[in-house]
GROMACS .gro file of C-alpha atoms in nm:
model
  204
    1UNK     CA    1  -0.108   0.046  -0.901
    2UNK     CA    2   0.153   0.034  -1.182
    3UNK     CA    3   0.389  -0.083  -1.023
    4UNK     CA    4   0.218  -0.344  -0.805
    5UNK     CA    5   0.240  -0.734  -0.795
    6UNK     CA    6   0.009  -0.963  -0.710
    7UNK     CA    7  -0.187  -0.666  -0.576
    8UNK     CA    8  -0.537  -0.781  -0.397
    9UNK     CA    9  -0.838  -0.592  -0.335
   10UNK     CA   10  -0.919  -0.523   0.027
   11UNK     CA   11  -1.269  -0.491   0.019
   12UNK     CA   12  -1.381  -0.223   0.366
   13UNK     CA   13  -1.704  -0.016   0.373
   14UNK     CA   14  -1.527   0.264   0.553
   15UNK     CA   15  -1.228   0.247   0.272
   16UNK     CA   16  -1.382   0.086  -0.019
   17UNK     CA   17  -1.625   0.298  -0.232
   18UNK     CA   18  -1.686   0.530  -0.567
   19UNK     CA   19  -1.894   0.821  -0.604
   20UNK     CA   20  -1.949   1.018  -0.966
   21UNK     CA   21  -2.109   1.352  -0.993
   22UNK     CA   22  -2.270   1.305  -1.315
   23UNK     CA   23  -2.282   1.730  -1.400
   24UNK     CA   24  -1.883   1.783  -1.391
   25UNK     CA   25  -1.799   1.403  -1.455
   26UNK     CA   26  -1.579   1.387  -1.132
   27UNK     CA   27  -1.503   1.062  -0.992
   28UNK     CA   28  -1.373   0.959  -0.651
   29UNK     CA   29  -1.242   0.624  -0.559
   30UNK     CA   30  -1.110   0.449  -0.257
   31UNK     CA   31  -0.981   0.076  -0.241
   32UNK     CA   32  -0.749  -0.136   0.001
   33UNK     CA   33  -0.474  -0.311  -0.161
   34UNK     CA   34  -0.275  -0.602   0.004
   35UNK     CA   35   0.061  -0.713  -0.205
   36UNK     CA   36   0.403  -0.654  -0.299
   37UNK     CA   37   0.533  -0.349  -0.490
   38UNK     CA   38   0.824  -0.353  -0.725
   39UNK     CA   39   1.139  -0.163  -0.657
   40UNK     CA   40   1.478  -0.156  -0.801
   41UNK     CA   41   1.735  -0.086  -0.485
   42UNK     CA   42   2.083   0.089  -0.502
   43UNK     CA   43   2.262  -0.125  -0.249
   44UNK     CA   44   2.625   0.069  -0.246
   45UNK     CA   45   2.593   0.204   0.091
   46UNK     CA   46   2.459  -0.165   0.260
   47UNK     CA   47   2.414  -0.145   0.523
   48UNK     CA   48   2.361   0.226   0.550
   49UNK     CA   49   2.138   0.268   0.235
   50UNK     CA   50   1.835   0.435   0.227
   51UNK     CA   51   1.549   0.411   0.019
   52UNK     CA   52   1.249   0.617  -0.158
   53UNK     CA   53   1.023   0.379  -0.209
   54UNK     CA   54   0.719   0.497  -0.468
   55UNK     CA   55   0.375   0.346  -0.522
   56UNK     CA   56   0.285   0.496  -0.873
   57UNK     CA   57  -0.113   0.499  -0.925
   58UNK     CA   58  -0.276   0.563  -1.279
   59UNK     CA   59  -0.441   0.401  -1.560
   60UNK     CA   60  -0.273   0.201  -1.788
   61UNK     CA   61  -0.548   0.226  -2.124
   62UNK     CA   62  -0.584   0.620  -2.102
   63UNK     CA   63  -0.414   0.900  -2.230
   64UNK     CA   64  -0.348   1.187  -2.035
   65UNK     CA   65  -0.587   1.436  -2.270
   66UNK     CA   66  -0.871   1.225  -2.111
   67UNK     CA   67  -0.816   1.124  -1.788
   68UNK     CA   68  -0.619   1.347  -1.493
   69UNK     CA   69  -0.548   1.250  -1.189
   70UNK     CA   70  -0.496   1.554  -0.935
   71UNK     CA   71  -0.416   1.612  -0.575
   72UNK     CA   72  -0.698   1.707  -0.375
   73UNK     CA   73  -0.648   2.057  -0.209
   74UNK     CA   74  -0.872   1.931   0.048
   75UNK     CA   75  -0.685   1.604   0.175
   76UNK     CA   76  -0.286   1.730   0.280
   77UNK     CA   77  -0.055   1.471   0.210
   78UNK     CA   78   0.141   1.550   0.478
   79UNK     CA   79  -0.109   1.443   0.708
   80UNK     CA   80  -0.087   1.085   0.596
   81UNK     CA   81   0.113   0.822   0.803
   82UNK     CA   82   0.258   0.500   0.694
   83UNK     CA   83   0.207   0.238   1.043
   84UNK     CA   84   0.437  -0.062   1.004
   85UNK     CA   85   0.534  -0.323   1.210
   86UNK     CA   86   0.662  -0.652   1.000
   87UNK     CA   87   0.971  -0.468   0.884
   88UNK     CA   88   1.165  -0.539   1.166
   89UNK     CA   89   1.553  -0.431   0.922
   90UNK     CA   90   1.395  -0.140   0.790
   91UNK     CA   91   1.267   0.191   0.981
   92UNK     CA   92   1.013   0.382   0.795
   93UNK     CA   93   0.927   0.718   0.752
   94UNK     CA   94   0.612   0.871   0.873
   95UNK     CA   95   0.558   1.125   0.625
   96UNK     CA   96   0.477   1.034   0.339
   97UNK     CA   97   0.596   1.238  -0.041
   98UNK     CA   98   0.388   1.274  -0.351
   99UNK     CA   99   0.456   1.382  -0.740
  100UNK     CA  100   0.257   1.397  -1.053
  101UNK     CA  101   0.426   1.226  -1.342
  102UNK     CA  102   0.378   1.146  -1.692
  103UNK     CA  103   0.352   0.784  -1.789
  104UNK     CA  104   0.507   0.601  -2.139
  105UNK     CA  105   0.181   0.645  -2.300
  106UNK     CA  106   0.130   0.994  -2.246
  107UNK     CA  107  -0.129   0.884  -1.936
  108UNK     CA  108  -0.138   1.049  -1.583
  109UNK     CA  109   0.049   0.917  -1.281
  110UNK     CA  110   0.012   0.985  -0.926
  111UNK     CA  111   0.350   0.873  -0.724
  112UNK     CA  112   0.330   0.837  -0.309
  113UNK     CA  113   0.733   0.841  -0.179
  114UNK     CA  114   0.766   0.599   0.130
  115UNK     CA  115   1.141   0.652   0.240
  116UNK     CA  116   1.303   0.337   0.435
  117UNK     CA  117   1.606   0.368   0.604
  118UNK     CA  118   1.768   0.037   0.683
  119UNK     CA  119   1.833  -0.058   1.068
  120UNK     CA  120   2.203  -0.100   1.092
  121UNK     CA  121   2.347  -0.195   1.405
  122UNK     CA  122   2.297  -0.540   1.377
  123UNK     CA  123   2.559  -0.548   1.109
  124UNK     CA  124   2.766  -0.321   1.309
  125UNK     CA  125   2.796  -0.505   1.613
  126UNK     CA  126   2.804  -0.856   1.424
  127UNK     CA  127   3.002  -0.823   1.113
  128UNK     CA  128   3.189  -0.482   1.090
  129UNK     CA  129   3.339  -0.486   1.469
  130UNK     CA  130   3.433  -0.808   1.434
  131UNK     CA  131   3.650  -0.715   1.115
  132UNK     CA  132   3.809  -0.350   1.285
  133UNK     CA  133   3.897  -0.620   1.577
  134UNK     CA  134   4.087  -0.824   1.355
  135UNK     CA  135   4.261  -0.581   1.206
  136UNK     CA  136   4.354  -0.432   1.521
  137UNK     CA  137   4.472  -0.770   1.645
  138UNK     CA  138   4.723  -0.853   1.360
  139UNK     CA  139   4.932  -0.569   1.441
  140UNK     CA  140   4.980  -0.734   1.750
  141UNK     CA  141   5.254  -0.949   1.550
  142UNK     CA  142   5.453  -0.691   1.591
  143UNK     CA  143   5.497  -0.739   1.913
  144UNK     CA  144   5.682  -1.111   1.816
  145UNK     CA  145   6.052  -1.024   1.777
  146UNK     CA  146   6.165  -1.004   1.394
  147UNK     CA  147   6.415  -1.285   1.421
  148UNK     CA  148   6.069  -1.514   1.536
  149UNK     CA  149   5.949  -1.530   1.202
  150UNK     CA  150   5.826  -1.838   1.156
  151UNK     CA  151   5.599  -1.775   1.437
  152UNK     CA  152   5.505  -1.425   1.276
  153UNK     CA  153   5.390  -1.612   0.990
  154UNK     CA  154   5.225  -1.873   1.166
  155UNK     CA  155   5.046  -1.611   1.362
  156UNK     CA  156   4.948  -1.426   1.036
  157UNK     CA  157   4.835  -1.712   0.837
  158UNK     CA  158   4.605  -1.831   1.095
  159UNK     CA  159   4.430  -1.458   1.165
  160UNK     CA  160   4.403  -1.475   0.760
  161UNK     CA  161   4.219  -1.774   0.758
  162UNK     CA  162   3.990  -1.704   1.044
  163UNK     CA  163   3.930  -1.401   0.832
  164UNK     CA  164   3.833  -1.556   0.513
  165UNK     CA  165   3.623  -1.837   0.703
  166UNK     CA  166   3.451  -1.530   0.866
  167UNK     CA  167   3.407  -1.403   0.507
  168UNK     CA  168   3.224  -1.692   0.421
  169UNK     CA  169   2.952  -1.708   0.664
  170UNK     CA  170   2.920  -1.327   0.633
  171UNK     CA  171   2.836  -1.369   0.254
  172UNK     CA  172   2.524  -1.561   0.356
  173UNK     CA  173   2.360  -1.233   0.474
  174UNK     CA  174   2.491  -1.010   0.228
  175UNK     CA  175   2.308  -0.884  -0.064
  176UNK     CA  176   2.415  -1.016  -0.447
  177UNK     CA  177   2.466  -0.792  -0.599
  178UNK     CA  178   2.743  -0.699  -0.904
  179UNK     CA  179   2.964  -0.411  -0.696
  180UNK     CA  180   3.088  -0.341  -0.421
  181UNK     CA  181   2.925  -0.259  -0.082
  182UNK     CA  182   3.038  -0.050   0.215
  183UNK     CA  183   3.100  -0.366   0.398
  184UNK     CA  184   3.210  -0.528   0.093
  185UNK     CA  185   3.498  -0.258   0.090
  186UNK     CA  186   3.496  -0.325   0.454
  187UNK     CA  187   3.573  -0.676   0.427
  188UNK     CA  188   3.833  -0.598   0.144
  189UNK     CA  189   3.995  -0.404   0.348
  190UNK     CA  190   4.066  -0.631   0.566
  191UNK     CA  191   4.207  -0.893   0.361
  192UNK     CA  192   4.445  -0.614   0.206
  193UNK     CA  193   4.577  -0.490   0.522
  194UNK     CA  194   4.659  -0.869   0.630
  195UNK     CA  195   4.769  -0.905   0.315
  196UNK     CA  196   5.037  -0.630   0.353
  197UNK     CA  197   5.121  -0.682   0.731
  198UNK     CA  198   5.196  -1.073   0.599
  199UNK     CA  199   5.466  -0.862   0.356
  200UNK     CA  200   5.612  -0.645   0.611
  201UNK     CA  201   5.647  -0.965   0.802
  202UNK     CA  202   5.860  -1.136   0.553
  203UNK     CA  203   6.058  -0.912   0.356
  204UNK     CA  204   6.097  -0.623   0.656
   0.00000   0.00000   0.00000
């Protein structure tokens, strides 16, 4: 596994074995891995991203002129599931994709495509609606006569603060990355539209 990391052999007579047929060469292999695979994540859409997750398989000393991998016509790929339980954020696909590649070195690469989509109504119901209700409770300073505005202010600097404490704890469960997510821009959002309702407030 190529991609693999800190891969360990699962060692099952029913899944572990090799067979050669010494007249054609052919040789079949099974093994159990347990481990993590590496995968670099395009977060922009958090927390509505999806993601193709591949588990590339092939040899890492041969070149492709002397050692193939192919699909077996016999086995259907499609018929393969992916059972998971300990990803309790994510929701994964049954089915499960494949491609033939070419490595760097010229050497033969089978690819398996596991597609995640990530679970997103916690963040809904705890971050986003929290943010569309406090936007939809600052316009309620409108409702404070303009000659009150001192208390229009007061009102508007406190929902801006609540806001930005808000921010805060949010950023604990939000992924680091260098741009901007959907509920990045969400959060954005709301600061500029505070922002400007604290203008109308002053100078309208």
């Amino acid at each position: 596994v190529n991609n693999g990391i800190e891969l360990r052999e699962m060692w099952d007579g029913n899944t572990s074995w090799n067979l050669k047929d010494y007249e054609t060469g052919e040789m079949k292999y099974s093994q159990r891995y347990f481990g993590i695979v590496a995968n670099q994540m395009d977060l922009r859409a958090f927390p509505f991203d999806a993601d193709a997750i591949p588990i590339t398989i092939g040899p890492k000393v041969h070149k492709k002129l002397s050692l193939k991998l192919e699909h077996d016509p016999e086995h259907s790929i499609r018929t393969t599931k992916v059972a998971c339980k300990s990803l309790i954020d994510w929701e994964i696909d049954q089915e499960v994709g494949f491609q033939s590649s070419e490595g760097s070195a010229g050497h033969s690469n089978a690819t398996f495509i596991i597609t995640a989509r990530r679970r997103y109504a916690y963040y809904m119901w705890k971050f986003m609606s929290i943010n569309i209700g406090v936007c939809i409770y600052s316009w309620a300073i409108f409702l404070i006569p303009p000659g009150s505005l001192q208390e229009r202010l007061e009102m508007i600097v406190t929902i801006f603060l609540a806001e930005v404490a808000f921010g805060l704890v949010l950023s604990a469960d939000l992924p680091r990355v260098p741009y901007l997510t959907v509920l990045d821009q969400i959060v954005v959002g709301t600061y500029a539209l505070l922002f400007l309702v604290g203008l109308e407030t002053q100078f309208v």
